[in-house]
Amino acid sequence: MEHCADDLPLMANTSHILVKHYALDFDVCFDSQTITGSIVLFLEPINKCKRVTEDPCLLKPSKTCSTCVPQKTSCNVSTFTSCSLNTVNKDCATSVIGESDTSGKCDNHGNKKQASGITSSENCCDRGNHGSGDFVLVLDCCDLSVFKVEEVDVTAVPHTEKCVSSAWPHGESEHLISLLSDLVALPASHWKEQLFYYTQCSQAPGCGDLTFILDTWSLQISKAGVKVPTNFPSVIRIWYKTTAEGRSVKWTKDQSGRPCVYTIGSPINNRALFPCQEPPVAMSTWHATVRAANGFVVLMSGENAAVPKHCRGGFYKWFYYVTMPMPASTFTIAIGCWEEVKEILKTTDKNMDICTPLNMDYNRLLMKQCRHMDYPCRFGSPQAHSQSVIPHRIFAPHCLLAKCLEILLPLLPRCLEAAHAVLGTHPFSRLDILIVPSNFSSLGMASPHIIYLSHSILSGRNDLCMTRVCHEIAHAWFGLAIGARDWTEEWISEGFATHLEDVLLTNVKKLLAEEAKELHELKALLRLRRLTDEVKHSQEDLQILRPNGENSGEVNASGASMVRHGLNAEKIFMQVHYLKGYFLLRSITNKIGQDPYFSFLRKFVNKFHGQLILSEAPPQIVVWLENSLRLGRRYLQDLSVESIYQIWLDTPGIPKPLLEESQTWKRNRLVEQVNEEVSKWIRLNQRNRRGTKRKRQHCEEFDQKILPDQLVLLLDLLLEENTLSARTLHYLKKTYGLQDHDSEVRHRWCELVIKHKFTAAYKDVETFLHEDQAMGVYLYGELMVNENARQQELAHRCFAAVRDQMDVSCVKVVGEMLF
């Protein structure tokens, strides 16, 4: 595949075979900063019916050769489910969900003799076989040490033979194929039995090493003599260890100075954490057993709130599972000495505990409306439908507990309730929020059942915190429950989440319609200023929302593809896709009215949840409106599907309709208040520069109670002034208490300090670069561009202090600015 250096390759051959379930089992060692263990992959070929007759000895997992010839046969799923319910001790299934040790021992590495015989890739890799015509399973993988790959003998698991023998009388190889096919096909109502068997099968012994090759971006696995994916082993185990240079996780310290490790939302996603199929179409479930030393808390994308079990010595084991198929890139884990934020004597909403996956009832009529693959979907549960606030927890370092208790804990249920009021059923049954270390390169990141938040949102008033929480909660619907099939079309998730954050914020604040309109216009103006700046300083091809055009979602014959600019470090910090997507949705909403738009949006969610979409889906809003509201084409002339593609999705720069609409925002009452304040500061600065007597310099009366968003705009406008005196800047900081505001305000303040070389506040810049790394990247550029020796020394000193802890993308971008 032809690609540029900053394109991210997705190597997995998902057109041939898919991973249906991952079983992770690993130990976390903070001394060596490694994660070591195994991952079991349950595989299903795409063309299951097209089995090819090959040497029977090559198809069977055991050492005894079977003489039977595989034949195409259909299996009755009911045979498996009824058998599993009758033969398996029902307490066993419950024990798995309850996180008991089903293996009967804490060392879950299978046969010790086999484990001790693990060899290096140099000894195991027979590269010659890969040119022999054998089928090769390609997994996305990098920065990992792979020791061994083996086939798993799931026929050794108790009860499996009884479950399939009546349906498969022909032989062991077909027995195995039947078992896995039936296991994957179990209906949603039997998810507990399915999880139980996945857990049991993942602990089965190995039955033969497989050949593998490890290169820069992939792990390639084959079995000698197996020519087609339908005959490839259905269950394999990979023994591996993460490496120090791995880019999927970050080993660091939290704000209390305690060690921690977490997945950082890297451009390469999770392929440096475990070998996987990265393309979004490879949607799978997973379960994971993680062992960590006593005192560490393991948080993960999981439907259950795991309870640690003592394992061995000073180690504890945590078990999580997911029954909703999701792309492997959404898997998230964080391990540290986190503490839960709890409010003493807090009364709990009774509605919060009745709707976990273990006790949900399902309405068949509602389930029939779901168009996704079968899983225990909350959209099919009347209980989930009425649950406005899902169970939630907040974790943070010890030093931030009080701040979270004051700001975040009372805010979270209000944001969840607002999201439910606007969008309906919560897609996920519970939510953990974690305040991540200061080196996290974003203000927030949403994953299934867990949200990361930067501690930067806890400063100042709660406005920034409220905005960011609403944004990340919105991702549960757009980005997770509904995902982009082509990763380059990130506007589908970020545009919707940015637009929804304003709507949810209005709901949380209980604003009146006119108040909401004024606030939304103020925010729109701020975003337009940001978009204008990014468009001015970025490549045109990075400004296009649908960079692959009509070829969006296309892959090669094996399923491999490229994410354009996926490795471009600068793109990570750009917000063009957020902002242009937001303005498109805002334009549609204003054109047709909020009520019709959100009525459509709820129907859109009900139709597409659990699925992947391309940019062609959202523009169908227009088609739906024309059909359901019977609006005339004249009324929607500039909102046709064709115009959306041409004006908004396929063209760089700022769309013309946006520039026209923005003219009206200048007459906004909140904006006019800011303009009046700016005029006062300009007059004061003129007097200060003329050296007017000190007693007259403060004759202006400033509004110290303006909104945080107004204050951001005020500082933005003052940045356009060529010169502000030190006396003016000193009084500006004192008037608004800028050092105590949120990070958005303090970032603008730091820009003013740098531009006007206000040395008295250089400490504010230094503090920001140390503590607000998620937002401080471009301040380094400002410090360097002035060519001021003291500012450049400040930039180099701050970078040296935090470089080892910074995200790799931040290091690259800042390094290019400084050196």
Short mmCIF file of N, CA and C in Angstrom, two decimals, residues 750 761-771 794 797-798:
data_model
loop_
_atom_site.label_atom_id
_atom_site.label_comp_id
_atom_site.label_asym_id
_atom_site.label_seq_id
_atom_site.Cartn_x
_atom_site.Cartn_y
_atom_site.Cartn_z
N CYS A 750 -1.25 33.64 29.87
CA CYS A 750 0.15 33.31 29.57
C CYS A 750 0.56 33.83 28.20
N ALA A 761 5.36 38.08 35.58
CA ALA A 761 4.42 36.94 35.57
C ALA A 761 5.00 35.72 34.84
N TYR A 762 6.31 35.70 34.63
CA TYR A 762 6.92 34.52 33.99
C TYR A 762 6.70 33.26 34.82
N LYS A 763 6.58 33.44 36.12
CA LYS A 763 6.32 32.29 36.98
C LYS A 763 4.98 31.65 36.66
N ASP A 764 4.01 32.45 36.25
CA ASP A 764 2.70 31.91 35.85
C ASP A 764 2.85 31.02 34.62
N VAL A 765 3.70 31.43 33.68
CA VAL A 765 3.94 30.64 32.48
C VAL A 765 4.64 29.33 32.84
N GLU A 766 5.62 29.41 33.69
CA GLU A 766 6.37 28.22 34.10
C GLU A 766 5.45 27.22 34.80
N THR A 767 4.61 27.73 35.69
CA THR A 767 3.67 26.85 36.40
C THR A 767 2.71 26.19 35.43
N PHE A 768 2.23 26.95 34.45
CA PHE A 768 1.30 26.40 33.47
C PHE A 768 1.96 25.28 32.66
N LEU A 769 3.18 25.48 32.22
CA LEU A 769 3.87 24.47 31.42
C LEU A 769 4.15 23.21 32.22
N HIS A 770 4.31 23.33 33.51
CA HIS A 770 4.54 22.16 34.36
C HIS A 770 3.24 21.42 34.67
N GLU A 771 2.20 22.17 35.00
CA GLU A 771 0.99 21.56 35.57
C GLU A 771 -0.14 21.38 34.57
N LEU A 794 13.56 30.02 29.41
CA LEU A 794 12.41 29.51 30.17
C LEU A 794 11.80 28.31 29.47
N ARG A 797 14.16 25.30 29.85
CA ARG A 797 14.18 24.81 31.23
C ARG A 797 12.93 24.02 31.57
N CYS A 798 11.77 24.53 31.15
CA CYS A 798 10.51 23.82 31.43
C CYS A 798 10.45 22.50 30.68
#
